[in-house]
């Protein structure tokens, strides 16, 4: 219980059936592979991996690519569905260790709770009563510090189009979280951009995608030119959190242009 826990958070891989499938001009499988290779070069290695949804881009055959790439890490991989996932296919493809979809996991002094905010056929999110009750039960049953993971954003991203597809009953989520002071952070995906704020002492984090990013603070949908990224989290035994987002520049393309210039 006294050791620090290290997590690698990736989000929104948006994989396709075809290995060369691309989202907004970014080949998503190659981009995920580059992100994992970059993260794998960082020490110390993570104790577990967290993926906050949109594992595939509406093509369930993409789960096989995800499973193959993540199994190589030989670490637990905690997953939640996003609006582009197919929950049934996801649970079937990722239903065995090292994968876990939903529920919660205990690591050291921390409990990681995995929430499902998806609504079939909708881009926006909602937390069903049963999901909120499961969250409350998971937090009531343990005195561990808690990191709550969810796909959709529970606060405004100051972006009109994105704020229309967040969690539509976030106040119900915060009502549960406010009743459990051991909750230290909420971390989500969906928004394909970095966010880091606090609410009543709870860290609120969004992690950029492993593929194309969305332009922050934009009224309308717009792609951002920032590169793929991942987040490193250190969950300290004293309940504090250290975290950083690492942007993975396209080293191969940089080398290619240097070659062309030379
Ligand atoms: Fe996404």
XYZ file of N, CA and C and ligand atoms in Angstrom:
787
model
N 0.823 -1.218 0.000
C 0.000 0.000 0.000
C 0.857 1.267 0.000
N 2.158 1.105 0.309
C 2.970 2.311 0.474
C 3.711 2.706 -0.799
N 3.505 1.961 -1.883
C 4.265 2.296 -3.084
C 3.455 3.216 -4.000
N 4.177 3.968 -4.836
C 3.526 4.804 -5.831
C 3.038 3.920 -6.976
N 1.932 4.319 -7.573
C 1.373 3.592 -8.712
C 1.559 4.444 -9.965
N 2.058 3.822 -10.992
C 2.269 4.554 -12.247
C 1.344 4.023 -13.329
N 0.640 4.954 -13.957
C -0.292 4.585 -15.020
C 0.109 5.265 -16.321
N -0.073 4.545 -17.400
C 0.003 5.133 -18.734
C -1.436 5.268 -19.214
N -1.873 6.504 -19.447
C -3.220 6.701 -19.981
C -3.140 7.027 -21.460
N -3.857 6.238 -22.259
C -4.028 6.559 -23.670
C -5.526 6.741 -23.898
N -5.875 7.478 -24.940
C -7.292 7.704 -25.185
C -7.576 7.822 -26.672
N -8.782 7.416 -27.041
C -9.300 7.635 -28.396
C -8.373 7.156 -29.517
N -7.998 5.879 -29.483
C -7.166 5.369 -30.589
C -7.900 5.337 -31.939
N -9.239 5.202 -31.907
C -10.034 5.224 -33.158
C -9.481 4.279 -34.220
N -9.327 3.013 -33.856
C -8.784 2.038 -34.815
C -9.861 1.554 -35.786
N -9.408 1.219 -36.976
C -10.288 0.724 -38.032
C -9.991 -0.756 -38.275
N -10.853 -1.397 -39.076
C -10.574 -2.776 -39.470
C -9.284 -2.820 -40.287
N -9.140 -1.892 -41.203
C -7.932 -1.838 -42.031
C -6.774 -1.244 -41.235
N -5.608 -1.867 -41.280
C -4.451 -1.307 -40.571
C -4.063 0.080 -41.082
N -4.496 0.427 -42.284
C -4.122 1.744 -42.822
C -5.257 2.757 -42.686
N -6.307 2.418 -41.938
C -7.420 3.350 -41.745
C -6.951 4.636 -41.085
N -7.536 5.762 -41.528
C -7.083 7.068 -41.029
C -8.256 7.889 -40.513
N -8.016 8.621 -39.435
C -8.985 9.570 -38.887
C -8.414 10.965 -39.084
N -9.142 11.801 -39.830
C -8.710 13.184 -40.081
C -7.268 13.247 -40.564
N -6.914 12.305 -41.431
C -5.586 12.328 -42.043
C -4.500 11.614 -41.250
N -4.839 11.064 -40.083
C -3.837 10.366 -39.268
C -4.125 8.865 -39.298
N -3.177 8.067 -39.751
C -3.346 6.604 -39.731
C -3.338 6.166 -38.272
N -4.484 5.734 -37.784
C -4.640 5.610 -36.332
C -3.865 4.442 -35.731
N -3.725 3.331 -36.448
C -2.959 2.220 -35.873
C -1.471 2.575 -35.797
N -0.931 3.129 -36.875
C 0.488 3.521 -36.854
C 0.736 4.558 -35.765
N -0.233 5.439 -35.584
C -0.093 6.489 -34.579
C -0.105 5.888 -33.166
N -1.000 4.923 -32.937
C -1.021 4.244 -31.636
C 0.300 3.506 -31.397
N 0.793 2.847 -32.422
C 2.064 2.118 -32.273
C 3.202 3.077 -31.918
N 3.180 4.248 -32.537
C 4.241 5.226 -32.254
C 4.132 5.738 -30.815
N 2.907 5.978 -30.389
C 2.680 6.440 -29.006
C 3.152 5.382 -28.013
N 2.799 4.125 -28.250
C 3.184 3.061 -27.312
C 4.698 2.865 -27.300
N 5.322 3.001 -28.467
C 6.782 2.866 -28.532
C 7.449 3.996 -27.746
N 6.909 5.193 -27.897
C 7.471 6.347 -27.187
C 7.301 6.179 -25.678
N 6.089 5.808 -25.276
C 5.813 5.634 -23.845
C 6.654 4.492 -23.279
N 6.888 3.470 -24.086
C 7.662 2.322 -23.626
C 9.120 2.643 -23.371
N 9.574 3.763 -23.924
C 10.961 4.160 -23.715
C 11.166 4.966 -22.448
N 10.067 5.282 -21.753
C 10.164 6.101 -20.545
C 10.291 5.208 -19.318
N 11.123 5.608 -18.393
C 11.308 4.856 -17.154
C 10.841 5.697 -15.973
N 10.323 5.123 -14.914
C 10.031 3.703 -14.788
C 8.796 3.314 -15.607
N 8.652 2.033 -15.918
C 7.496 1.603 -16.697
C 6.218 1.686 -15.870
N 5.074 1.775 -16.538
C 3.799 1.852 -15.797
C 3.443 0.516 -15.169
N 2.639 0.601 -14.094
C 2.090 -0.617 -13.485
C 0.891 -1.120 -14.270
N 0.216 -0.186 -14.943
C -0.989 -0.551 -15.700
C -1.250 0.510 -16.750
N -2.102 0.152 -17.701
C -2.485 1.065 -18.782
C -3.979 1.342 -18.649
N -4.341 2.578 -18.953
C -5.734 2.991 -18.902
C -6.105 3.526 -20.281
N -7.209 3.043 -20.854
C -7.656 3.578 -22.143
C -9.082 4.095 -21.994
N -9.221 5.419 -22.191
C -10.500 6.070 -21.888
C -11.409 6.203 -23.119
N -11.557 5.123 -23.867
C -12.624 5.028 -24.845
C -12.297 5.397 -26.276
N -13.282 5.149 -27.156
C -13.110 5.262 -28.608
C -11.897 4.434 -29.052
N -11.884 3.190 -28.604
C -10.800 2.289 -29.002
C -10.876 2.040 -30.504
N -12.107 1.857 -31.005
C -12.270 1.725 -32.459
C -13.103 2.896 -32.972
N -13.064 3.051 -34.286
C -13.850 4.097 -34.929
C -15.048 3.443 -35.646
N -15.956 2.914 -34.870
C -17.197 2.292 -35.371
C -16.962 0.992 -36.136
N -15.750 0.442 -36.088
C -15.464 -0.819 -36.785
C -14.912 -1.833 -35.782
N -15.769 -2.735 -35.281
C -15.346 -3.660 -34.215
C -14.118 -4.498 -34.568
N -13.833 -4.695 -35.850
C -12.638 -5.466 -36.215
C -11.368 -4.777 -35.717
N -11.466 -3.497 -35.405
C -10.305 -2.767 -34.887
C -9.856 -3.243 -33.508
N -10.746 -3.908 -32.750
C -10.344 -4.364 -31.402
C -9.190 -5.367 -31.455
N -9.114 -6.139 -32.533
C -8.027 -7.121 -32.635
C -6.669 -6.405 -32.704
N -6.629 -5.266 -33.389
C -5.374 -4.498 -33.442
C -5.000 -3.980 -32.050
N -6.012 -3.469 -31.345
C -5.772 -2.942 -29.998
C -5.262 -4.052 -29.085
N -5.947 -5.193 -29.111
C -5.569 -6.313 -28.240
C -4.139 -6.754 -28.533
N -3.810 -6.865 -29.809
C -2.462 -7.321 -30.194
C -1.389 -6.344 -29.715
N -1.613 -5.049 -29.913
C -0.594 -4.057 -29.552
C -0.437 -3.931 -28.035
N -1.549 -3.968 -27.310
C -1.477 -3.750 -25.858
C -1.013 -4.992 -25.110
N -1.297 -6.167 -25.655
C -0.834 -7.398 -24.991
C 0.680 -7.431 -24.894
N 1.335 -6.771 -25.835
C 2.801 -6.773 -25.845
C 3.374 -6.128 -24.583
N 2.598 -5.254 -23.951
C 3.105 -4.548 -22.768
C 3.109 -5.429 -21.526
N 2.323 -6.494 -21.548
C 2.248 -7.428 -20.414
C 1.894 -6.718 -19.105
N 0.950 -5.788 -19.179
C 0.438 -5.074 -18.004
C -1.086 -5.114 -18.049
N -1.736 -4.947 -16.901
C -3.200 -4.826 -16.942
C -3.600 -3.616 -17.789
N -4.672 -3.767 -18.563
C -5.165 -2.671 -19.413
C -6.629 -2.430 -19.051
N -6.895 -1.305 -18.402
C -8.248 -0.965 -17.961
C -8.920 -0.108 -19.029
N -10.102 -0.538 -19.458
C -10.759 0.117 -20.588
C -12.179 0.543 -20.231
N -12.587 1.639 -20.860
C -13.992 2.043 -20.813
C -14.430 2.314 -22.248
N -15.728 2.128 -22.534
C -16.191 2.391 -23.899
C -16.375 3.876 -24.172
N -16.204 4.244 -25.450
C -16.525 5.586 -25.920
C -17.676 5.507 -26.904
N -18.110 6.663 -27.393
C -19.281 6.680 -28.267
C -19.024 6.029 -29.619
N -17.767 5.831 -30.005
C -17.481 5.133 -31.257
C -17.224 3.640 -31.032
N -17.306 3.201 -29.776
C -17.117 1.770 -29.487
C -18.430 1.009 -29.612
N -18.298 -0.296 -29.733
C -19.458 -1.191 -29.708
C -19.324 -2.004 -28.418
N -20.106 -1.651 -27.380
C -19.880 -2.261 -26.058
C -19.855 -3.787 -26.082
N -20.751 -4.411 -26.840
C -20.803 -5.882 -26.840
C -19.541 -6.455 -27.481
N -19.144 -5.915 -28.631
C -17.925 -6.397 -29.300
C -16.696 -6.132 -28.440
N -16.717 -5.000 -27.760
C -15.572 -4.618 -26.930
C -15.409 -5.587 -25.756
N -16.536 -5.906 -25.124
C -16.456 -6.824 -23.984
C -16.053 -8.216 -24.443
N -16.454 -8.581 -25.655
C -16.072 -9.903 -26.135
C -14.588 -9.936 -26.538
N -14.115 -8.864 -27.211
C -12.710 -8.846 -27.671
C -11.736 -8.594 -26.523
N -12.190 -7.843 -25.511
C -11.285 -7.438 -24.423
C -11.801 -7.965 -23.080
N -12.429 -9.124 -23.124
C -13.043 -9.660 -21.911
C -12.125 -10.476 -21.021
N -10.894 -10.693 -21.468
C -9.958 -11.524 -20.707
C -8.741 -10.700 -20.282
N -8.085 -11.083 -19.164
C -6.826 -10.434 -18.812
C -5.821 -10.551 -19.968
N -5.001 -9.558 -20.216
C -4.748 -8.416 -19.336
C -5.802 -7.320 -19.396
N -6.894 -7.529 -20.158
C -7.873 -6.457 -20.333
C -8.978 -6.544 -19.292
N -9.482 -5.368 -18.913
C -10.657 -5.272 -18.051
C -11.505 -4.129 -18.562
N -12.771 -4.396 -18.814
C -13.699 -3.357 -19.270
C -14.683 -3.075 -18.138
N -14.677 -1.841 -17.640
C -15.598 -1.454 -16.574
C -15.214 -2.038 -15.223
N -16.045 -1.752 -14.237
C -15.776 -2.239 -12.875
C -14.748 -1.352 -12.187
N -13.973 -1.950 -11.303
C -12.913 -1.179 -10.653
C -11.713 -2.079 -10.398
N -10.586 -1.453 -10.107
C -9.350 -2.196 -9.840
C -8.615 -1.506 -8.709
N -8.002 -2.290 -7.833
C -7.227 -1.743 -6.726
C -5.741 -1.919 -6.991
N -5.026 -0.800 -6.915
C -3.575 -0.815 -7.108
C -2.958 -0.025 -5.964
N -2.190 -0.683 -5.115
C -1.595 0.008 -3.977
C -2.667 0.682 -3.138
N -2.443 1.974 -2.865
C -3.378 2.714 -2.015
C -4.534 3.315 -2.806
N -4.680 2.903 -4.068
C -5.649 3.545 -4.960
C -6.686 2.565 -5.495
N -7.887 3.093 -5.678
C -8.949 2.367 -6.394
C -9.246 3.138 -7.684
N -9.205 2.438 -8.796
C -9.511 3.027 -10.097
C -10.899 2.550 -10.493
N -11.796 3.504 -10.712
C -13.176 3.164 -11.046
C -13.422 3.504 -12.514
N -13.984 2.540 -13.238
C -14.183 2.666 -14.684
C -15.671 2.827 -14.981
N -16.051 4.013 -15.441
C -17.467 4.298 -15.669
C -17.838 4.207 -17.143
N -19.054 3.799 -17.402
C -19.593 3.759 -18.768
C -20.579 4.912 -18.928
N -20.205 5.900 -19.746
C -21.060 7.082 -19.950
C -21.718 7.068 -21.326
N -21.669 5.933 -22.012
C -22.141 5.890 -23.405
C -23.652 5.700 -23.499
N -24.213 6.309 -24.530
C -25.623 6.168 -24.857
C -25.686 5.634 -26.289
N -26.290 4.466 -26.492
C -26.293 3.889 -27.847
C -26.793 4.878 -28.902
N -26.019 5.009 -29.971
C -26.435 5.869 -31.086
C -26.220 7.348 -30.883
N -25.657 7.739 -29.747
C -25.485 9.169 -29.464
C -24.012 9.521 -29.251
N -23.627 10.727 -29.655
C -22.252 11.185 -29.429
C -22.062 11.652 -27.987
N -23.119 12.189 -27.401
C -23.029 12.711 -26.046
C -23.135 11.610 -24.995
N -22.853 11.974 -23.755
C -22.817 10.979 -22.690
C -23.875 11.191 -21.623
N -24.145 10.114 -20.908
C -25.110 10.149 -19.812
C -24.723 9.043 -18.837
N -24.855 9.326 -17.545
C -24.575 8.290 -16.551
C -25.901 7.749 -16.033
N -26.161 6.498 -16.376
C -27.405 5.859 -15.948
C -27.417 5.708 -14.420
N -28.602 5.597 -13.867
C -28.741 5.460 -12.409
C -27.924 4.271 -11.900
N -27.939 3.163 -12.651
C -27.218 1.963 -12.214
C -25.705 2.215 -12.187
N -25.232 3.022 -13.127
C -23.796 3.320 -13.177
C -23.409 4.221 -11.998
N -24.259 5.188 -11.698
C -24.004 6.068 -10.549
C -24.069 5.277 -9.240
N -24.987 4.331 -9.173
C -25.102 3.502 -7.963
C -23.864 2.613 -7.812
N -23.369 2.094 -8.930
C -22.156 1.261 -8.882
C -20.955 2.090 -8.457
N -20.892 3.327 -8.943
C -19.806 4.237 -8.535
C -19.885 4.496 -7.035
N -21.067 4.803 -6.554
C -21.252 5.090 -5.129
C -20.871 3.870 -4.292
N -21.257 2.688 -4.771
C -20.934 1.459 -4.034
C -19.426 1.211 -4.034
N -18.767 1.445 -5.188
C -17.317 1.217 -5.276
C -16.562 2.177 -4.358
N -17.082 3.403 -4.223
C -16.408 4.383 -3.375
C -16.752 4.175 -1.897
N -17.923 3.644 -1.624
C -18.330 3.394 -0.237
C -17.613 2.184 0.348
N -17.241 1.246 -0.525
C -16.694 -0.031 -0.060
C -15.192 0.029 0.198
N -14.562 1.161 -0.090
C -13.110 1.224 0.030
C -12.689 2.588 0.555
N -11.637 2.590 1.366
C -11.104 3.867 1.838
C -9.909 4.295 1.003
N -9.618 3.517 -0.040
C -8.494 3.885 -0.911
C -8.761 5.234 -1.578
N -7.683 5.942 -1.924
C -7.832 7.118 -2.773
C -8.419 6.645 -4.101
N -9.176 7.524 -4.758
C -9.867 7.069 -5.966
C -9.569 7.950 -7.172
N -9.359 7.274 -8.296
C -9.284 7.901 -9.617
C -10.480 7.380 -10.395
N -11.336 8.294 -10.849
C -12.547 7.907 -11.572
C -12.329 8.203 -13.058
N -12.584 7.193 -13.889
C -12.329 7.318 -15.324
C -13.642 7.214 -16.089
N -13.794 8.085 -17.074
C -15.034 8.136 -17.836
C -14.689 8.672 -19.223
N -15.477 8.299 -20.237
C -15.129 8.749 -21.591
C -15.488 10.214 -21.824
N -16.730 10.584 -21.505
C -17.201 11.938 -21.815
C -16.794 12.939 -20.728
N -16.714 14.198 -21.110
C -16.303 15.247 -20.169
C -17.477 15.658 -19.278
N -17.187 15.817 -17.969
C -18.243 16.198 -17.029
C -18.295 17.702 -16.755
N -17.380 18.467 -17.346
C -17.376 19.931 -17.178
C -17.255 20.567 -18.555
N -17.546 21.861 -18.611
C -17.442 22.577 -19.887
C -15.994 22.613 -20.362
N -15.825 22.404 -21.665
C -14.504 22.549 -22.269
C -14.375 23.929 -22.920
N -15.357 24.817 -22.664
C -15.380 26.155 -23.280
C -15.311 26.059 -24.803
N -16.027 25.085 -25.323
C -16.038 24.808 -26.764
C -17.480 24.430 -27.099
N -18.174 25.303 -27.863
C -19.626 25.125 -28.000
C -20.015 23.750 -28.540
N -19.342 23.321 -29.603
C -19.754 22.038 -30.207
C -19.451 20.865 -29.277
N -18.314 20.942 -28.561
C -17.969 19.842 -27.654
C -18.880 19.827 -26.432
N -19.228 21.012 -25.962
C -20.060 21.061 -24.755
C -21.463 20.515 -25.007
N -21.837 20.357 -26.267
C -23.130 19.749 -26.588
C -23.063 18.221 -26.523
N -21.856 17.665 -26.403
C -21.716 16.194 -26.393
C -20.943 15.695 -25.169
N -21.055 16.443 -24.067
C -20.460 15.989 -22.813
C -21.464 15.119 -22.050
N -21.214 14.930 -20.745
C -22.156 14.183 -19.892
C -23.332 15.109 -19.573
N -24.557 14.684 -19.916
C -25.696 15.596 -19.762
C -26.243 15.623 -18.333
N -25.747 14.737 -17.463
C -26.188 14.778 -16.059
C -24.971 14.768 -15.119
N -24.003 15.633 -15.466
C -22.756 15.670 -14.691
C -23.007 16.054 -13.225
N -24.077 16.831 -12.975
C -24.342 17.221 -11.580
C -24.606 15.979 -10.716
N -25.202 14.948 -11.316
C -25.451 13.708 -10.563
C -24.134 12.989 -10.264
N -23.204 13.065 -11.210
C -21.870 12.483 -10.975
C -21.181 13.216 -9.824
N -21.197 14.543 -9.874
C -20.494 15.294 -8.834
C -21.165 15.135 -7.465
N -22.452 14.894 -7.462
C -23.133 14.646 -6.188
C -22.554 13.393 -5.522
N -22.299 12.365 -6.317
C -21.686 11.144 -5.772
C -20.247 11.423 -5.355
N -19.496 12.080 -6.232
C -18.077 12.331 -5.934
C -17.928 13.191 -4.682
N -18.805 14.177 -4.527
C -18.708 15.084 -3.376
C -18.939 14.356 -2.052
N -19.612 13.216 -2.120
C -19.903 12.461 -0.892
C -18.737 11.552 -0.474
N -17.682 11.539 -1.322
C -16.551 10.635 -1.047
C -15.235 11.405 -1.160
N -14.781 11.936 -0.017
C -13.599 12.819 -0.072
C -12.308 12.132 -0.510
N -12.318 10.803 -0.606
C -11.086 10.147 -1.056
C -10.908 10.211 -2.575
N -11.917 10.731 -3.275
C -11.781 10.886 -4.739
C -10.789 12.009 -5.018
N -9.747 11.678 -5.752
C -8.690 12.665 -6.000
C -8.650 13.171 -7.430
N -9.227 12.411 -8.365
C -9.169 12.854 -9.762
C -10.244 12.179 -10.599
N -10.661 12.899 -11.642
C -11.517 12.340 -12.687
C -10.751 12.540 -13.990
N -10.671 11.481 -14.800
C -9.902 11.583 -16.039
C -10.738 11.056 -17.192
N -10.757 11.807 -18.302
C -11.594 11.420 -19.437
C -10.846 11.572 -20.757
N -11.529 11.116 -21.823
C -11.011 11.244 -23.185
C -11.991 12.074 -23.991
N -12.403 11.576 -25.175
C -13.513 12.128 -25.963
C -13.212 13.478 -26.606
N -12.522 14.365 -25.895
C -12.369 15.741 -26.375
C -11.105 15.943 -27.208
N -10.253 14.915 -27.282
C -9.043 14.954 -28.126
C -8.222 16.217 -27.865
N -8.048 16.556 -26.613
C -7.250 17.725 -26.245
C -6.893 17.635 -24.765
N -5.921 18.432 -24.398
C -5.453 18.473 -23.010
C -6.338 19.388 -22.167
N -6.622 18.950 -20.948
C -7.368 19.775 -19.985
C -6.859 19.400 -18.615
N -6.697 20.394 -17.746
C -6.196 20.131 -16.394
C -6.729 21.226 -15.482
N -7.671 20.872 -14.627
C -8.273 21.861 -13.730
C -8.566 21.187 -12.401
N -9.143 21.937 -11.485
C -9.521 21.388 -10.186
C -10.924 21.826 -9.845
N -11.636 20.968 -9.132
C -12.959 21.308 -8.610
C -13.010 20.740 -7.199
N -13.150 21.634 -6.214
C -13.204 21.216 -4.804
C -12.087 20.237 -4.461
N -10.893 20.547 -4.941
C -9.729 19.734 -4.606
C -9.571 18.485 -5.450
N -10.526 18.229 -6.348
C -10.433 17.043 -7.222
C -9.857 17.470 -8.569
N -8.814 16.777 -8.984
C -8.173 17.081 -10.270
C -9.067 16.618 -11.404
N -9.265 17.479 -12.383
C -10.079 17.152 -13.557
C -9.160 17.148 -14.770
N -9.053 15.990 -15.416
C -8.047 15.810 -16.466
C -8.673 15.274 -17.745
N -8.313 15.891 -18.871
C -8.625 15.279 -20.166
C -7.309 14.933 -20.832
N -7.319 13.791 -21.509
C -6.103 13.315 -22.174
C -6.309 13.364 -23.688
N -5.373 13.952 -24.419
C -5.501 14.011 -25.879
C -5.538 12.609 -26.482
N -5.893 12.560 -27.762
C -6.004 11.277 -28.463
C -4.629 10.752 -28.873
N -4.595 9.462 -29.158
C -3.365 8.895 -29.732
C -3.339 9.116 -31.246
N -4.387 9.784 -31.784
C -4.390 10.100 -33.224
C -4.655 11.596 -33.398
N -5.649 11.984 -34.198
C -5.884 13.411 -34.485
C -6.485 14.136 -33.277
N -6.127 15.417 -33.133
C -6.629 16.225 -32.005
C -7.666 17.239 -32.479
N -8.490 17.710 -31.527
C -9.473 18.753 -31.802
C -8.953 20.078 -31.255
N -9.307 21.149 -31.954
C -8.830 22.483 -31.572
C -9.521 22.954 -30.299
N -8.745 23.243 -29.244
C -9.363 23.721 -27.995
C -10.070 25.065 -28.182
N -11.081 25.300 -27.356
C -11.799 26.574 -27.271
C -12.479 26.967 -28.577
N -12.760 25.990 -29.428
C -13.341 26.296 -30.730
C -14.873 26.236 -30.660
N -15.523 27.219 -31.288
C -16.990 27.223 -31.360
C -17.502 26.042 -32.160
N -16.822 25.783 -33.284
C -17.252 24.707 -34.179
C -16.173 23.650 -34.254
N -16.575 22.470 -34.751
C -15.601 21.397 -34.908
C -14.417 21.877 -35.737
N -13.210 21.618 -35.243
C -12.002 21.965 -35.989
C -10.886 21.036 -35.535
N -10.102 20.570 -36.489
C -8.974 19.695 -36.175
C -7.789 20.550 -35.738
N -7.071 20.070 -34.730
C -5.865 20.745 -34.248
C -4.657 20.034 -34.863
N -3.624 20.781 -35.157
C -2.443 20.180 -35.766
C -1.489 19.550 -34.760
N -1.877 19.535 -33.482
C -0.952 18.965 -32.482
C -0.799 17.463 -32.702
N 0.347 16.931 -32.339
C 0.616 15.510 -32.598
C -0.125 14.583 -31.624
N -0.052 13.284 -31.857
C -0.612 12.307 -30.914
C 0.025 12.473 -29.525
N -0.649 11.964 -28.514
C -0.142 12.168 -27.149
C -0.576 11.032 -26.230
N 0.056 11.023 -25.064
C -0.360 10.124 -23.986
C -0.136 10.838 -22.669
N -0.719 10.293 -21.596
C -0.552 10.880 -20.269
C 0.124 9.890 -19.349
N 1.051 10.386 -18.546
C 1.643 9.582 -17.468
C 1.083 10.088 -16.147
N 0.679 9.166 -15.311
C 0.135 9.506 -13.991
C 0.932 8.764 -12.933
N 1.335 9.479 -11.907
C 1.892 8.829 -10.727
C 0.928 9.079 -9.580
N 0.344 7.996 -9.087
C -0.593 8.079 -7.966
C 0.200 7.762 -6.707
N 0.473 8.782 -5.940
C 1.337 8.608 -4.769
C 0.577 7.932 -3.633
N 1.344 7.257 -2.802
C 0.745 6.534 -1.672
C 0.087 7.488 -0.675
N 0.473 8.786 -0.724
C -0.143 9.752 0.196
C -1.379 10.415 -0.411
N -1.809 9.955 -1.592
C -3.033 10.490 -2.195
C -2.808 11.639 -3.160
N -1.578 12.094 -3.316
C -1.303 13.157 -4.275
C -1.034 12.542 -5.658
N -1.106 13.399 -6.664
C -0.976 12.946 -8.044
C 0.061 13.800 -8.763
N 0.898 13.138 -9.522
C 1.760 13.856 -10.462
C 1.368 13.388 -11.846
N 1.285 14.293 -12.790
C 0.895 13.869 -14.129
C 1.489 14.787 -15.178
N 1.706 14.226 -16.349
C 2.167 15.014 -17.495
C 1.597 14.397 -18.759
N 1.352 15.271 -19.741
C 0.958 14.807 -21.072
C 2.187 14.904 -21.967
N 2.447 13.839 -22.689
C 3.613 13.793 -23.577
C 3.121 13.784 -25.016
N 3.520 14.785 -25.778
C 3.156 14.878 -27.192
C 4.224 14.143 -27.996
N 3.770 13.295 -28.897
C 4.719 12.470 -29.647
C 4.877 13.056 -31.052
N 5.928 13.809 -31.209
C 6.193 14.408 -32.520
C 6.468 13.300 -33.525
N 6.135 13.556 -34.769
C 6.308 12.538 -35.809
C 7.765 12.484 -36.238
N 8.558 11.765 -35.435
C 10.009 11.736 -35.656
C 10.354 11.248 -37.058
N 9.595 10.252 -37.528
C 9.912 9.697 -38.849
C 9.762 10.769 -39.925
N 8.665 11.549 -39.826
C 8.447 12.587 -40.833
C 9.492 13.687 -40.725
N 9.918 13.993 -39.503
C 10.942 15.015 -39.328
C 12.243 14.550 -39.998
N 12.566 13.274 -39.789
C 13.776 12.740 -40.437
C 13.624 12.763 -41.969
N 12.409 12.452 -42.444
C 12.192 12.454 -43.886
C 12.426 13.835 -44.466
N 11.910 14.896 -43.796
C 12.094 16.210 -44.386
C 13.544 16.643 -44.296
N 14.248 16.233 -43.241
C 15.670 16.564 -43.141
C 16.432 15.926 -44.309
N 16.014 14.698 -44.643
C 16.666 14.000 -45.746
C 16.427 14.762 -47.060
N 15.173 15.221 -47.227
C 14.826 15.930 -48.459
C 15.619 17.240 -48.555
N 15.746 17.912 -47.389
C 16.494 19.181 -47.390
C 17.952 18.939 -47.686
N 18.479 17.793 -47.183
C 19.902 17.519 -47.348
C 20.215 17.104 -48.780
Fe -12.739 10.139 -29.837
